[in-house]
Structures are given as C-alpha cells and as structure tokens.
N, C-alpha and C. Protein backbone atom coordinates (compact mmCIF):
# COMPACT_ATOMS: atom_id res chain seq x y z
N MET A 1 2.29 12.76 -9.16
CA MET A 1 2.69 12.93 -10.53
C MET A 1 1.99 11.88 -11.39
N ALA A 2 1.32 12.32 -12.42
CA ALA A 2 0.63 11.41 -13.32
C ALA A 2 1.63 10.70 -14.22
N GLN A 3 1.27 9.50 -14.61
CA GLN A 3 2.13 8.72 -15.50
C GLN A 3 1.24 8.05 -16.54
N ARG A 4 1.64 8.10 -17.77
CA ARG A 4 0.86 7.53 -18.86
C ARG A 4 1.09 6.02 -18.93
N THR A 5 0.00 5.30 -19.09
CA THR A 5 0.05 3.85 -19.28
C THR A 5 -0.88 3.50 -20.43
N THR A 6 -0.45 2.62 -21.28
CA THR A 6 -1.26 2.19 -22.42
C THR A 6 -1.89 0.85 -22.09
N LEU A 7 -3.20 0.77 -22.27
CA LEU A 7 -3.92 -0.48 -22.06
C LEU A 7 -4.52 -0.92 -23.38
N ILE A 8 -4.52 -2.20 -23.60
CA ILE A 8 -5.20 -2.77 -24.76
C ILE A 8 -6.43 -3.49 -24.23
N LEU A 9 -7.60 -2.99 -24.63
CA LEU A 9 -8.86 -3.54 -24.13
C LEU A 9 -9.54 -4.36 -25.20
N ASP A 10 -10.06 -5.52 -24.81
CA ASP A 10 -10.87 -6.29 -25.75
C ASP A 10 -12.23 -5.59 -25.88
N ASP A 11 -13.04 -6.06 -26.81
CA ASP A 11 -14.32 -5.39 -27.08
C ASP A 11 -15.21 -5.33 -25.83
N LYS A 12 -15.29 -6.42 -25.10
CA LYS A 12 -16.15 -6.48 -23.92
C LYS A 12 -15.68 -5.48 -22.85
N THR A 13 -14.38 -5.42 -22.62
CA THR A 13 -13.83 -4.51 -21.63
C THR A 13 -13.98 -3.06 -22.08
N ARG A 14 -13.76 -2.80 -23.34
CA ARG A 14 -13.90 -1.44 -23.87
C ARG A 14 -15.35 -0.97 -23.72
N GLN A 15 -16.30 -1.85 -24.01
CA GLN A 15 -17.71 -1.50 -23.86
C GLN A 15 -18.04 -1.24 -22.39
N ALA A 16 -17.51 -2.06 -21.51
CA ALA A 16 -17.74 -1.85 -20.07
C ALA A 16 -17.16 -0.51 -19.62
N ALA A 17 -15.98 -0.16 -20.11
CA ALA A 17 -15.36 1.12 -19.76
C ALA A 17 -16.21 2.28 -20.26
N ARG A 18 -16.74 2.15 -21.45
CA ARG A 18 -17.61 3.21 -22.00
C ARG A 18 -18.89 3.35 -21.18
N GLN A 19 -19.45 2.23 -20.76
CA GLN A 19 -20.67 2.27 -19.95
C GLN A 19 -20.39 2.94 -18.60
N LEU A 20 -19.25 2.62 -18.00
CA LEU A 20 -18.88 3.27 -16.75
C LEU A 20 -18.70 4.76 -16.94
N ALA A 21 -18.02 5.13 -18.02
CA ALA A 21 -17.80 6.55 -18.30
C ALA A 21 -19.13 7.27 -18.47
N SER A 22 -20.06 6.65 -19.13
CA SER A 22 -21.37 7.24 -19.31
C SER A 22 -22.08 7.39 -17.96
N SER A 23 -22.00 6.37 -17.13
CA SER A 23 -22.63 6.43 -15.81
C SER A 23 -22.00 7.49 -14.92
N TYR A 24 -20.68 7.61 -14.99
CA TYR A 24 -19.96 8.60 -14.18
C TYR A 24 -19.98 9.99 -14.82
N ASP A 25 -20.40 10.05 -16.07
CA ASP A 25 -20.37 11.30 -16.84
C ASP A 25 -18.95 11.87 -16.88
N CYS A 26 -18.03 11.02 -17.32
CA CYS A 26 -16.63 11.43 -17.41
C CYS A 26 -15.98 10.71 -18.60
N SER A 27 -14.70 10.95 -18.79
CA SER A 27 -13.98 10.29 -19.88
C SER A 27 -13.77 8.81 -19.55
N VAL A 28 -13.47 8.03 -20.57
CA VAL A 28 -13.18 6.61 -20.36
C VAL A 28 -11.95 6.46 -19.47
N SER A 29 -10.94 7.29 -19.69
CA SER A 29 -9.72 7.23 -18.85
C SER A 29 -10.05 7.46 -17.39
N GLU A 30 -10.88 8.47 -17.11
CA GLU A 30 -11.25 8.77 -15.73
C GLU A 30 -12.08 7.62 -15.14
N ALA A 31 -12.96 7.04 -15.94
CA ALA A 31 -13.76 5.91 -15.45
C ALA A 31 -12.86 4.73 -15.08
N ILE A 32 -11.85 4.48 -15.89
CA ILE A 32 -10.92 3.38 -15.60
C ILE A 32 -10.14 3.70 -14.32
N ARG A 33 -9.68 4.95 -14.16
CA ARG A 33 -8.97 5.33 -12.93
C ARG A 33 -9.86 5.09 -11.71
N ARG A 34 -11.10 5.55 -11.78
CA ARG A 34 -12.02 5.37 -10.65
C ARG A 34 -12.25 3.89 -10.36
N ALA A 35 -12.42 3.10 -11.40
CA ALA A 35 -12.68 1.67 -11.23
C ALA A 35 -11.49 0.97 -10.58
N VAL A 36 -10.28 1.35 -10.96
CA VAL A 36 -9.09 0.74 -10.38
C VAL A 36 -9.00 1.06 -8.88
N VAL A 37 -9.23 2.32 -8.53
CA VAL A 37 -9.17 2.72 -7.12
C VAL A 37 -10.27 2.03 -6.32
N GLN A 38 -11.47 1.97 -6.88
CA GLN A 38 -12.59 1.33 -6.18
C GLN A 38 -12.31 -0.16 -5.99
N GLN A 39 -11.77 -0.82 -6.99
CA GLN A 39 -11.45 -2.24 -6.87
C GLN A 39 -10.36 -2.46 -5.83
N ARG A 40 -9.37 -1.58 -5.82
CA ARG A 40 -8.32 -1.67 -4.82
C ARG A 40 -8.90 -1.58 -3.41
N ASP A 41 -9.85 -0.65 -3.21
CA ASP A 41 -10.47 -0.49 -1.90
C ASP A 41 -11.26 -1.73 -1.49
N VAL A 42 -11.88 -2.39 -2.48
CA VAL A 42 -12.64 -3.62 -2.19
C VAL A 42 -11.68 -4.73 -1.78
N VAL A 43 -10.59 -4.86 -2.50
CA VAL A 43 -9.65 -5.96 -2.25
C VAL A 43 -8.77 -5.69 -1.03
N LYS A 44 -8.25 -4.49 -0.93
CA LYS A 44 -7.28 -4.16 0.12
C LYS A 44 -7.91 -3.50 1.34
N GLY A 45 -9.14 -3.05 1.21
CA GLY A 45 -9.77 -2.30 2.30
C GLY A 45 -9.46 -0.82 2.15
N LEU A 46 -10.15 -0.04 2.95
CA LEU A 46 -9.96 1.40 2.88
C LEU A 46 -8.59 1.80 3.42
N PRO A 47 -8.02 2.85 2.85
CA PRO A 47 -6.77 3.37 3.41
C PRO A 47 -7.03 3.88 4.83
N PRO A 48 -6.01 3.88 5.67
CA PRO A 48 -6.20 4.29 7.08
C PRO A 48 -6.83 5.67 7.25
N ASP A 49 -6.47 6.63 6.39
CA ASP A 49 -7.03 7.98 6.55
C ASP A 49 -8.52 8.00 6.24
N ARG A 50 -8.96 7.24 5.24
CA ARG A 50 -10.39 7.17 4.92
C ARG A 50 -11.14 6.43 6.02
N ARG A 51 -10.56 5.37 6.55
CA ARG A 51 -11.19 4.61 7.64
C ARG A 51 -11.35 5.53 8.86
N ARG A 52 -10.32 6.31 9.19
CA ARG A 52 -10.37 7.22 10.32
C ARG A 52 -11.46 8.27 10.11
N GLN A 53 -11.56 8.77 8.87
CA GLN A 53 -12.59 9.76 8.55
C GLN A 53 -13.98 9.18 8.78
N ARG A 54 -14.19 7.96 8.37
CA ARG A 54 -15.50 7.32 8.57
C ARG A 54 -15.79 7.10 10.05
N VAL A 55 -14.80 6.67 10.80
CA VAL A 55 -14.99 6.45 12.24
C VAL A 55 -15.32 7.78 12.92
N ASP A 56 -14.59 8.85 12.57
CA ASP A 56 -14.87 10.17 13.13
C ASP A 56 -16.30 10.61 12.84
N THR A 57 -16.75 10.38 11.60
CA THR A 57 -18.12 10.75 11.22
C THR A 57 -19.14 9.96 12.02
N LEU A 58 -18.91 8.67 12.16
CA LEU A 58 -19.83 7.83 12.93
C LEU A 58 -19.88 8.26 14.39
N GLU A 59 -18.71 8.57 14.97
CA GLU A 59 -18.69 9.03 16.36
C GLU A 59 -19.44 10.35 16.50
N ARG A 60 -19.32 11.23 15.52
CA ARG A 60 -20.04 12.51 15.54
C ARG A 60 -21.56 12.27 15.48
N LEU A 61 -21.98 11.31 14.66
CA LEU A 61 -23.40 10.97 14.59
C LEU A 61 -23.93 10.46 15.92
N PHE A 62 -23.12 9.64 16.60
CA PHE A 62 -23.54 9.15 17.92
C PHE A 62 -23.80 10.32 18.85
N VAL A 63 -22.93 11.32 18.84
CA VAL A 63 -23.10 12.49 19.70
C VAL A 63 -24.36 13.25 19.31
N LEU A 64 -24.57 13.45 18.01
CA LEU A 64 -25.73 14.21 17.54
C LEU A 64 -27.06 13.54 17.90
N PHE A 65 -27.09 12.21 17.88
CA PHE A 65 -28.33 11.49 18.13
C PHE A 65 -28.49 11.07 19.59
N GLU A 66 -27.53 11.40 20.42
CA GLU A 66 -27.60 11.02 21.83
C GLU A 66 -28.85 11.61 22.47
N GLY A 67 -29.59 10.77 23.18
CA GLY A 67 -30.79 11.24 23.88
C GLY A 67 -32.05 11.21 23.03
N ASN A 68 -31.93 10.91 21.75
CA ASN A 68 -33.12 10.83 20.88
C ASN A 68 -33.70 9.43 20.93
N ASP A 69 -35.03 9.37 20.89
CA ASP A 69 -35.73 8.09 20.87
C ASP A 69 -35.99 7.74 19.40
N PRO A 70 -35.33 6.72 18.86
CA PRO A 70 -35.49 6.40 17.44
C PRO A 70 -36.93 6.04 17.06
N GLU A 71 -37.64 5.34 17.95
CA GLU A 71 -39.03 4.97 17.64
C GLU A 71 -39.91 6.21 17.56
N GLU A 72 -39.69 7.15 18.48
CA GLU A 72 -40.45 8.40 18.45
C GLU A 72 -40.13 9.19 17.19
N GLU A 73 -38.88 9.19 16.78
CA GLU A 73 -38.47 9.90 15.56
C GLU A 73 -39.16 9.31 14.34
N VAL A 74 -39.24 7.98 14.27
CA VAL A 74 -39.91 7.31 13.15
C VAL A 74 -41.39 7.67 13.15
N ARG A 75 -42.03 7.66 14.31
CA ARG A 75 -43.44 8.03 14.40
C ARG A 75 -43.66 9.47 13.92
N ARG A 76 -42.78 10.37 14.35
CA ARG A 76 -42.89 11.77 13.96
C ARG A 76 -42.76 11.92 12.42
N LEU A 77 -41.77 11.24 11.85
CA LEU A 77 -41.56 11.32 10.41
C LEU A 77 -42.75 10.75 9.63
N LYS A 78 -43.29 9.63 10.11
CA LYS A 78 -44.46 9.05 9.45
C LYS A 78 -45.65 9.99 9.52
N SER A 79 -45.80 10.63 10.67
CA SER A 79 -46.90 11.58 10.84
C SER A 79 -46.73 12.75 9.88
N GLU A 80 -45.52 13.24 9.72
CA GLU A 80 -45.26 14.34 8.79
C GLU A 80 -45.54 13.92 7.35
N ASP A 81 -45.18 12.67 7.01
CA ASP A 81 -45.41 12.17 5.65
C ASP A 81 -46.89 12.06 5.35
N GLU A 82 -47.68 11.65 6.34
CA GLU A 82 -49.12 11.53 6.14
C GLU A 82 -49.77 12.89 5.94
N GLY A 83 -49.22 13.92 6.55
CA GLY A 83 -49.74 15.27 6.42
C GLY A 83 -49.40 15.93 5.10
N SER A 84 -48.45 15.36 4.37
CA SER A 84 -48.02 15.99 3.09
C SER A 84 -48.93 15.66 1.95
C-alpha cells in the first residue's frame, strides 16, 4: 500500500533529484523512490530473496560454462572480431 510523504528539498537536493529523474527517464518522485531503495541496498545489503536470485543465476552460469576453455573462447572471439 502506497503512502504519501512530503519532503522539503533544498535547491541542491532538488536539482539532484531532477537530474536523477532525467537519467532514469521518470518522474522526480519515482527517482527519489529508486534512490532510497538503492541506498538501502548499499547500506543494508541485498534482501535475502534478491541475494538468492543472484546465487541461483551464478550457479546456472557455472553449469552453462562447464567444460569450456576460457582462453580458447577469448581467442575465438578475437578472431571473429578481426574478421568483422
């Protein structure tokens, strides 16, 4: 459930919020919401469900790349780039 909160921003903070909104291509309110969540994640760490999702993805990548020679893959990619 959403809840309305009123913030009073000084000029510097208001300008920063507008710049974020422009970068995110969203409203100032949405930019502030995103910034608060992102800052929380930096300070508190990822929530357990997001951490689990990342671990699952990493484990899946290990399975997908199992048996591949990374040096050979880099050589192949460089060779393809030279041919382009």
